[in-house]
Coordinates of C-alpha atoms and ligand atoms in Angstrom, one line a residue:
X332 CA 6.6 -2.1 -19.1
X333 CA 8.3 -1.8 -15.1
X334 CA 11.2 -2.1 -14.5
X335 CA 13.3 -2.4 -10.9
X336 CA 16.9 -2.1 -10.9
X337 CA 18.8 -2.7 -7.6
X338 CA 23.1 -2.5 -9.9
X339 CA 24.5 0.2 -8.4
X340 CA 22.8 0.0 -4.9
X341 CA 23.8 -3.7 -3.8
X342 CA 25.7 -6.8 -5.6
X343 CA 23.3 -9.4 -6.9
X344 CA 25.1 -11.5 -4.3
X345 CA 24.2 -9.0 -1.5
X346 CA 21.1 -10.4 -2.8
X347 CA 21.3 -13.6 -3.6
X348 CA 22.6 -14.3 0.4
X349 CA 19.3 -13.1 1.4
X350 CA 17.6 -15.5 -1.4
X351 CA 16.4 -17.5 1.6
X352 CA 15.0 -15.4 4.7
X353 CA 13.5 -13.1 1.1
X354 CA 11.5 -16.2 0.3
X355 CA 10.7 -16.9 3.8
X356 CA 8.9 -13.5 3.6
X357 CA 6.2 -13.4 0.7
X358 CA 6.0 -17.2 1.8
X359 CA 4.5 -15.5 4.8
X360 CA 2.7 -12.7 3.3
X361 CA 1.2 -14.6 0.7
X362 CA -0.2 -18.2 2.9
X363 CA -1.5 -15.0 5.3
X364 CA 0.7 -16.9 8.7
X365 CA 2.9 -13.1 10.1
X366 CA 1.2 -10.5 12.1
X367 CA -1.3 -8.5 10.9
X368 CA -2.7 -10.9 8.4
X369 CA -6.0 -10.3 8.8
X370 CA -5.4 -7.0 6.9
X371 CA -3.9 -8.6 3.5
X372 CA -8.0 -8.9 1.0
X373 CA -6.0 -5.4 -0.6
X374 CA -3.4 -8.8 -1.9
X375 CA -6.2 -10.3 -4.6
X376 CA -8.3 -7.8 -4.7
X377 CA -7.8 -6.0 -7.9
X378 CA -9.2 -10.0 -8.6
X379 CA -11.8 -10.9 -6.5
X380 CA -13.1 -6.6 -5.7
X381 CA -17.1 -6.2 -5.6
X382 CA -17.7 -5.9 -8.6
X383 CA -20.9 -4.7 -7.7
X384 CA -20.4 -2.0 -5.8
X385 CA -17.8 -1.1 -9.1
X386 CA -20.8 -0.7 -11.1
X387 CA -22.0 1.8 -8.8
X388 CA -18.5 3.9 -8.4
X389 CA -19.1 4.6 -12.1
X390 CA -23.1 4.9 -12.1
X391 CA -22.3 7.8 -9.2
X392 CA -19.1 8.7 -10.8
X393 CA -21.2 10.0 -13.6
X394 CA -24.0 11.9 -11.9
X395 CA -21.7 13.3 -10.3
X396 CA -20.4 14.9 -13.2
X397 CA -23.9 15.6 -14.2
X398 CA -24.5 17.4 -11.5
X399 CA -21.2 18.4 -9.7
X400 CA -18.2 20.9 -10.4
X401 CA -16.5 20.8 -7.8
X402 CA -16.5 16.5 -5.9
X403 CA -15.4 17.5 -1.7
X404 CA -13.3 14.6 -1.1
X405 CA -12.5 14.6 2.2
X406 CA -10.5 12.2 4.0
X407 CA -7.0 12.0 6.0
X408 CA -3.8 9.2 5.7
X409 CA -5.0 6.7 3.8
X410 CA -8.3 7.5 3.4
X411 CA -7.3 10.7 0.9
X412 CA -3.2 9.7 -0.6
X413 CA -4.6 7.5 -3.1
X414 CA -7.3 9.1 -4.7
X415 CA -4.2 11.9 -4.4
X416 CA -1.6 10.8 -5.9
X417 CA -3.2 9.1 -8.5
X418 CA -4.5 12.4 -9.8
X419 CA -2.1 14.2 -8.6
X420 CA -0.1 11.7 -11.7
X421 CA -2.5 12.0 -13.8
X422 CA -3.5 16.2 -13.5
X423 CA -2.9 18.6 -16.5
X424 CA 0.1 21.2 -14.6
X425 CA -2.0 24.0 -15.8
X426 CA -6.5 24.1 -16.3
X427 CA -7.1 23.3 -19.1
X428 CA -10.6 23.8 -19.2
X429 CA -11.1 20.3 -19.6
X430 CA -12.0 19.1 -16.0
X431 CA -15.2 16.8 -16.0
X432 CA -14.9 17.6 -12.3
X433 CA -12.5 19.3 -9.7
X434 CA -11.9 17.0 -7.2
X435 CA -10.3 19.1 -4.1
X436 CA -9.2 17.5 -1.4
X437 CA -10.1 17.8 2.8
X438 CA -10.2 16.6 6.0
X439 CA -6.9 16.6 5.5
X440 CA -6.1 18.9 7.7
X441 CA -6.1 21.0 11.1
X442 CA -6.4 24.7 9.0
X443 CA -8.8 26.9 9.9
X444 CA -7.6 29.3 7.1
X445 CA -7.7 26.1 4.4
X446 CA -11.1 25.1 5.6
X447 CA -11.9 28.8 5.9
X448 CA -11.0 29.5 1.5
X449 CA -12.8 26.5 0.8
X450 CA -16.1 27.4 2.2
X451 CA -15.4 30.3 0.1
X452 CA -14.9 28.7 -2.8
X453 CA -17.4 26.6 -2.9
X454 CA -20.5 29.1 -1.7
X455 CA -21.5 29.7 -5.7
X456 CA -20.3 26.3 -7.1
X457 CA -21.9 23.2 -7.6
X458 CA -20.6 20.5 -5.8
X459 CA -20.9 16.3 -4.1
X460 CA -18.7 15.7 -1.1
X461 CA -17.2 12.5 -0.7
X462 CA -16.6 11.2 2.6
X463 CA -14.5 8.7 3.4
X464 CA -13.1 7.1 6.9
X465 CA -12.3 3.5 7.9
X466 CA -13.0 3.8 11.1
X467 CA -15.7 6.8 11.1
X468 CA -14.7 8.5 13.7
X469 CA -11.3 10.1 12.6
X470 CA -11.3 13.9 13.9
X471 CA -10.4 15.5 11.2
X472 CA -12.3 14.6 8.7
X473 CA -15.3 14.4 10.2
X474 CA -14.8 18.6 11.3
X475 CA -14.4 18.7 8.1
X476 CA -17.4 16.7 7.0
X477 CA -19.4 18.7 9.3
X478 CA -18.3 22.7 7.2
X479 CA -19.5 21.8 4.4
X480 CA -22.1 19.3 4.7
X481 CA -23.4 22.5 6.8
X482 CA -22.8 24.7 2.8
X483 CA -24.1 21.8 0.3
X484 CA -27.0 21.6 3.3
X485 CA -27.9 25.5 3.2
X486 CA -27.5 25.4 -1.3
X487 CA -29.5 22.8 -2.1
X488 CA -31.8 21.8 1.1
X489 CA -31.4 19.1 3.1
X490 CA -32.7 15.5 0.8
X491 CA -30.8 16.7 -2.4
X492 CA -27.6 18.4 0.6
X493 CA -28.1 13.6 1.3
X494 CA -28.0 12.6 -2.7
X495 CA -25.0 14.5 -3.6
X496 CA -23.2 13.4 0.0
X497 CA -20.6 9.9 -1.0
X498 CA -19.8 7.8 2.6
X499 CA -17.3 5.7 1.7
X500 CA -16.7 3.1 4.5
X501 CA -17.5 0.3 7.0
X502 CA -19.8 -2.2 6.3
X503 CA -20.6 -1.5 9.4
X504 CA -18.8 0.3 12.3
X505 CA -18.9 4.3 13.2
X506 CA -20.7 6.7 13.3
X507 CA -20.0 7.7 9.6
X508 CA -22.2 4.5 8.5
X509 CA -24.9 4.8 11.7
X510 CA -25.1 9.3 10.3
X511 CA -25.1 7.4 6.2
X512 CA -27.7 5.1 7.1
X513 CA -29.7 7.7 9.0
X514 CA -29.9 10.2 6.2
X515 CA -29.7 8.1 3.0
X516 CA -26.7 9.0 1.7
X517 CA -24.9 6.5 -0.9
X518 CA -21.8 4.6 0.3
X519 CA -19.3 2.6 -1.0
X520 CA -17.0 -0.1 1.5
X521 CA -13.4 -0.8 2.8
X522 CA -13.4 -3.8 3.6
X523 CA -12.5 -5.3 7.5
X524 CA -9.7 -6.9 5.5
X525 CA -7.8 -3.8 4.2
X526 CA -6.2 -1.2 6.3
X527 CA -6.0 2.4 4.8
X528 CA -2.7 2.5 2.8
X529 CA -3.9 -0.4 1.3
X530 CA -7.1 0.6 0.1
X531 CA -6.6 2.9 -3.3
X532 CA -7.7 0.1 -5.1
X533 CA -11.1 0.0 -3.8
X534 CA -14.1 2.7 -3.8
X535 CA -11.4 4.8 -1.1
X536 CA -9.3 5.3 -4.1
X537 CA -12.3 4.5 -7.4
X538 CA -14.6 6.6 -7.3
X539 CA -12.9 10.2 -7.0
X540 CA -10.6 9.1 -9.7
X541 CA -13.5 7.8 -11.8
X542 CA -15.7 10.9 -10.7
X543 CA -12.9 13.3 -12.4
X544 CA -12.8 11.4 -15.5
X545 CA -9.8 9.1 -15.6
X546 CA -10.3 5.1 -16.4
X547 CA -10.4 2.6 -13.8
X548 CA -10.2 -0.2 -15.1
X549 CA -7.2 0.4 -16.8
X550 CA -6.1 1.0 -12.9
X551 CA -6.3 -2.4 -12.0
X552 CA -5.6 -4.3 -14.6
X553 CA -2.1 -2.5 -14.1
X554 CA -2.5 -4.0 -10.9
X555 CA -4.0 -6.9 -11.5
X556 CA -0.6 -7.7 -14.2
X557 CA 1.7 -5.9 -11.3
X558 CA -0.6 -8.8 -8.5
X559 CA 0.7 -11.8 -11.5
X560 CA 4.2 -10.2 -12.0
X561 CA 5.2 -10.1 -7.7
X562 CA 3.1 -14.0 -7.2
X563 CA 4.5 -15.6 -9.9
X564 CA 8.5 -14.3 -11.2
X565 CA 10.9 -15.7 -9.1
X566 CA 13.6 -14.3 -7.3
X567 CA 16.0 -12.7 -8.7
X568 CA 13.5 -11.2 -12.1
X569 CA 10.9 -10.6 -9.2
X570 CA 11.2 -6.6 -9.0
X571 CA 8.4 -6.7 -5.9
X572 CA 11.3 -8.9 -4.3
X573 CA 14.0 -8.0 -5.0
X574 CA 12.9 -3.7 -4.5
X575 CA 12.4 -6.1 -0.9
X576 CA 15.3 -7.6 -0.6
X577 CA 17.2 -4.5 -1.9
X578 CA 16.0 -2.4 1.2
X579 CA 17.1 -5.1 3.2
X580 CA 20.2 -4.8 2.5
X581 CA 20.6 -1.7 2.4
X582 CA 19.2 -0.9 5.6
X583 CA 21.6 -3.7 7.1
X584 CA 24.3 -0.9 5.8
X585 CA 22.8 1.3 8.2
X586 CA 21.5 3.4 5.8
X587 CA 18.0 4.3 8.3
X588 CA 17.2 6.8 5.1
X589 CA 15.4 6.0 1.8
X590 CA 14.7 8.8 -0.2
X591 CA 12.2 8.3 -3.4
X592 CA 13.2 10.6 -5.9
X593 CA 10.9 11.4 -9.2
X594 CA 12.0 14.3 -11.5
X595 CA 8.8 14.6 -13.1
X596 CA 6.6 17.2 -10.0
X597 CA 3.8 15.6 -11.3
X598 CA 4.9 12.4 -8.8
X599 CA 5.1 14.2 -6.1
X600 CA 2.1 12.8 -4.5
X601 CA 3.1 9.8 -5.6
X602 CA 5.9 9.8 -3.2
X603 CA 4.0 11.3 -0.2
X604 CA 1.8 7.4 -0.6
X605 CA 4.7 5.5 -0.5
X606 CA 6.3 7.3 3.1
X607 CA 2.9 6.9 3.9
X608 CA 2.1 2.9 3.0
X609 CA 6.4 1.7 4.3
X610 CA 5.8 4.6 7.1
X611 CA 3.1 3.3 9.0
X612 CA 4.0 0.0 7.8
X613 CA 7.7 -0.4 8.9
X614 CA 8.6 2.5 11.1
X615 CA 7.5 0.6 14.2
X616 CA 9.5 -1.3 16.9
X617 CA 12.2 1.5 16.9
X618 CA 12.6 -0.1 13.0
X619 CA 12.9 0.4 9.9
X620 CA 14.1 3.2 6.8
X621 CA 12.6 6.1 7.0
X622 CA 10.9 7.4 3.5
X623 CA 12.4 10.7 2.7
X624 CA 12.0 12.0 -0.6
X625 CA 12.7 15.0 -2.6
X626 CA 11.9 15.8 -7.1
X627 CA 14.6 16.8 -9.3
X628 CA 16.2 18.6 -9.9
X629 CA 15.0 21.4 -8.1
X630 CA 15.8 20.0 -4.6
X631 CA 19.3 19.2 -5.9
X632 CA 19.4 23.2 -5.0
X633 CA 18.6 22.8 -1.8
X634 CA 18.8 19.1 -0.2
X635 CA 21.1 18.0 -2.8
X636 CA 24.6 18.9 -1.1
X637 CA 23.2 17.3 1.8
X638 CA 22.4 14.2 -0.6
X639 CA 26.2 14.7 -1.8
X640 CA 28.3 15.7 1.4
X641 CA 25.8 15.5 4.8
X642 CA 25.6 12.3 6.8
X643 CA 26.6 8.8 4.6
X644 CA 23.0 7.6 5.7
X645 CA 20.7 7.3 3.0
X646 CA 20.2 6.0 -0.1
X647 CA 18.1 7.1 -3.4
X648 CA 15.2 5.4 -5.7
X649 CA 14.7 7.5 -8.7
X650 CA 11.4 6.6 -10.3
X651 CA 12.0 7.0 -13.9
X652 CA 8.9 7.6 -16.5
X653 CA 11.1 6.4 -19.6
X654 CA 8.6 8.9 -22.1
X655 CA 7.3 12.5 -21.4
X656 CA 3.6 13.0 -23.3
X657 CA 5.8 16.1 -24.1
X658 CA 8.6 17.0 -25.3
X659 CA 10.4 20.4 -26.5
X660 CA 12.9 21.5 -28.8
X661 CA 15.8 24.0 -28.0
X662 CA 16.7 26.0 -30.6
X663 CA 20.1 28.1 -31.9
X664 CA 19.9 32.4 -31.4
X665 CA 22.3 34.1 -33.5
X666 CA 23.7 36.3 -30.9
X667 CA 23.8 33.4 -28.0
X668 CA 23.2 36.0 -26.2
X669 CA 22.0 32.7 -23.0
X670 CA 25.2 30.4 -24.0
X671 CA 22.9 28.0 -24.9
X672 CA 23.2 27.4 -28.9
X673 CA 25.5 23.9 -27.1
X674 CA 21.9 22.6 -26.8
X675 CA 20.0 24.1 -30.2
X676 CA 18.2 20.3 -31.4
X677 CA 18.4 18.4 -28.1
X678 CA 15.0 18.5 -26.7
X679 CA 14.1 19.0 -23.0
X680 CA 13.8 15.2 -22.1
X681 CA 17.0 15.0 -23.0
X682 CA 18.4 17.6 -21.2
X683 CA 16.6 16.3 -18.1
X684 CA 17.9 12.6 -19.1
X685 CA 21.6 14.2 -18.4
X686 CA 20.5 15.8 -15.8
X687 CA 19.3 12.5 -14.4
X688 CA 23.0 10.1 -15.7
X689 CA 24.4 13.0 -14.3
X690 CA 23.1 13.1 -10.6
X691 CA 23.3 9.3 -10.2
X692 CA 26.9 9.3 -11.2
X693 CA 27.6 11.9 -8.8
X694 CA 25.8 10.6 -6.0
X695 CA 27.0 7.9 -5.5
X696 CA 30.7 9.2 -6.5
X697 CA 29.4 10.5 -3.2
X698 CA 28.6 7.2 -1.4
X699 CA 24.4 7.0 -2.0
X700 CA 23.5 3.3 -3.3
X701 CA 21.3 3.9 -5.7
X702 CA 18.5 2.0 -7.2
X703 CA 15.5 2.6 -10.5
X704 CA 12.1 1.6 -10.9
X705 CA 10.6 2.7 -14.3
X706 CA 7.6 3.4 -15.8
X707 CA 7.5 3.6 -19.5
X708 CA 4.3 5.8 -19.2
X709 CA 2.2 7.9 -16.3
X710 CA -0.8 6.2 -17.1
X711 CA -3.6 4.6 -15.1
X712 CA -2.0 0.9 -16.0
X713 CA 0.8 1.9 -15.0
X714 CA -0.2 3.7 -12.2
X715 CA -1.8 0.5 -11.0
X716 CA 1.0 -0.9 -11.5
X717 CA 3.3 0.6 -9.6
X718 CA 1.2 1.4 -6.3
X719 CA 0.3 -3.0 -6.4
X720 CA 3.8 -3.6 -7.0
X721 CA 4.5 -1.1 -3.4
X722 CA 2.4 -3.0 -1.3
X723 CA 3.3 -6.5 -2.6
X724 CA 7.1 -5.3 -2.5
X725 CA 6.5 -3.5 1.2
X726 CA 4.6 -6.7 2.7
X727 CA 7.1 -8.4 2.0
X728 CA 9.8 -6.1 2.7
X729 CA 7.8 -5.8 7.0
X730 CA 7.4 -9.7 7.7
X731 CA 12.0 -9.4 6.5
X732 CA 12.1 -6.6 9.0
X733 CA 9.9 -8.4 11.9
X734 CA 8.1 -5.8 12.8
X735 CA 3.5 -6.4 11.4
X736 CA 2.8 -4.2 8.1
X737 CA -0.7 -3.9 8.1
X738 CA -1.3 -1.7 11.6
X739 CA 0.3 1.5 12.9
X740 CA 0.0 1.9 16.9
X741 CA 2.5 5.0 17.3
X742 CA -1.1 7.4 15.7
X743 CA -3.0 6.3 18.9
X744 CA -0.6 8.2 20.7
X745 CA -1.0 11.8 19.7
X746 CA -5.2 11.7 19.0
X747 CA -5.6 10.5 23.1
X748 CA -3.5 14.7 23.7
X749 CA -5.0 15.7 21.1
X750 CA -8.6 14.5 22.3
X751 CA -7.6 15.2 25.7
X752 CA -6.2 18.9 25.7
X753 CA -9.7 19.2 23.7
X754 CA -11.7 18.0 26.3
X755 CA -13.5 14.4 25.0
X756 CA -15.4 13.0 27.7
X757 CA -13.6 10.5 28.6
X758 CA -10.3 11.9 28.8
X759 CA -10.7 13.7 31.6
X760 CA -7.3 12.1 33.6
X761 CA -5.3 12.5 31.2
X762 CA -5.8 16.5 30.6
X763 CA -5.3 17.1 34.2
X764 CA -2.3 15.2 33.2
X765 CA -1.5 17.3 30.3
X766 CA -2.2 20.7 31.9
X767 CA 0.5 19.9 35.0
X768 CA 3.0 18.4 32.7
X769 CA 2.6 21.8 30.1
X770 CA 2.9 24.2 34.0
X771 CA -1.0 25.0 34.1
Ligands
LIG473 O1 -3.8 3.6 7.4 C1 -3.8 3.8 7.2 O2 -5.1 3.4 8.3 C2 -4.7 5.5 8.1 O3 -3.6 6.5 7.8 C3 -5.7 5.8 8.0 O4 -6.3 5.8 6.6 C4 -6.0 7.1 8.8 O5 -5.3 7.4 9.9 C5 -7.5 7.1 8.4 O6 -8.3 6.6 9.1 P1 -9.7 6.9 9.2 O7 -10.0 6.1 7.6 O8 -10.1 5.8 9.6 O9 -10.7 7.9 8.5

C-alpha cells in the first residue's frame, strides 16, 4: 500500500487550478521534450534494465558473500546515497550476527579520521571493494579508492585484489573505466542517460543491496509498480503528480523549505537521498524549495520550537509507515512511580501514533502545512515504490518550476576552487587568484 495525502497542506481547488500546468510538465517528462531529456533512461529502467548485467550483479553478490566479511562501497552523492538509504532502512538497528556481508561506505567524505579508522578496521577482515563513479574522476572516491586498493593489494597480492574489486562506472569514459580495463576488474555500467541521483535501480544501488543479502527483485518490482501508477493514474488519484503539484502550490505561497519528517530513524537516510534528489534537481536559477529533514520525536526536542513558532517558511511532509515489524506493550506497576500506568495495555506503536497526530495538529495550528506519504511496511518492495515515486515526482515538479531536473552546474564551482588550491595541473591561474583572495 502506498498513499499520498495532501489535504492538510493544500486544497483540492488549489491543485485543480494548476492541473493543466502539471499535465504539461508530466507530458514534457514522459515524451522527453524538456531540458535534460538525454538523462531520462531511469524512467523505463525498471522494465528495460540490462538483464545480462542483472544476472551478473546477483552472481557478484554471491561471490562477495562467499569470500568477504565486508564490502566497502566507495562513492559520493548519487553514487552512494541510494544504496545507503535502502540498506539503512532494511537493516536491524543492532548487529544480530546474521549479516551476510557488512556494507561499509567510503569516499563520501574527506575525513582523515574516517579513512584511517576504516583502514585499521579492515586490516584483519576479509573484504572486497565496489568503487562507484559515473564520471570515474570524482576526487573523494578516487582518493578513498587509492588508500583502500593499496590495503587490498597488501593483503591479497595484486592478482587476487583485482578479483575483489568491482567497478561501477561509465561504459567507456573516465579514469576508473581505463583502470578497470587495464587491471581486469569486473565492471558494471551506469548508463549514459541515467544521472547519479536517479541511478539507484542500476548496478549503483543493486550490487551493494544484493551483496548485503536483500531482495533486489522485490525492489525492482516496487519500482515497476510505482512507474505504472505514475504513468497511468488520473491527476487527482496520482500520488506522484499530486506531490509535485502540492510542492508547487506551497512554493508559490512562499513555503521555501520542505521538511521530510519520519518517526522511524531507520528512514533517516531515505531523507538524505531525497534531499540530494530534490536539492540538486531543483536548486538552480535562484529557484527551488530547500529540502530539509527531521527525525521525530527526537528532533521535536531540538527543532520542534522552530517548526512550531519560528519563521513561517516551511511545510512538512511526514513519511509514515503503517506497520511496525516489532511492538511492545506497556505494563502497569503497583507503585506507578513513573506515572505511566495510564498507558498500561498500550503499545509503543500506539504511543508513537498519538505523538504523530498530536504533532501534526500542533504544527497545523502553527501554520505549517502538512502532507503525508504512507507506506504499509519497510521492505524492498515498498522502498522501490517510494524511491521511484520521488524520482518521477521530482522530474514533473522541476519542469513545473521551469528548471532542468538532470544537471548540477553549481557543483562544479567548489571543485574548481579545490583543484586550484590543491595545485592540480591546469588550474594555475585560478590558484593565483584564490591565493590573492585568501591574502597569501
Ligand atoms: O547526482 C549526481 O549526479 C551527483 O551527485 C553524482 O552522483 C556525484 O557527484 C558523484 O559523481 P560520480 O558518480 O561521477 O563520481
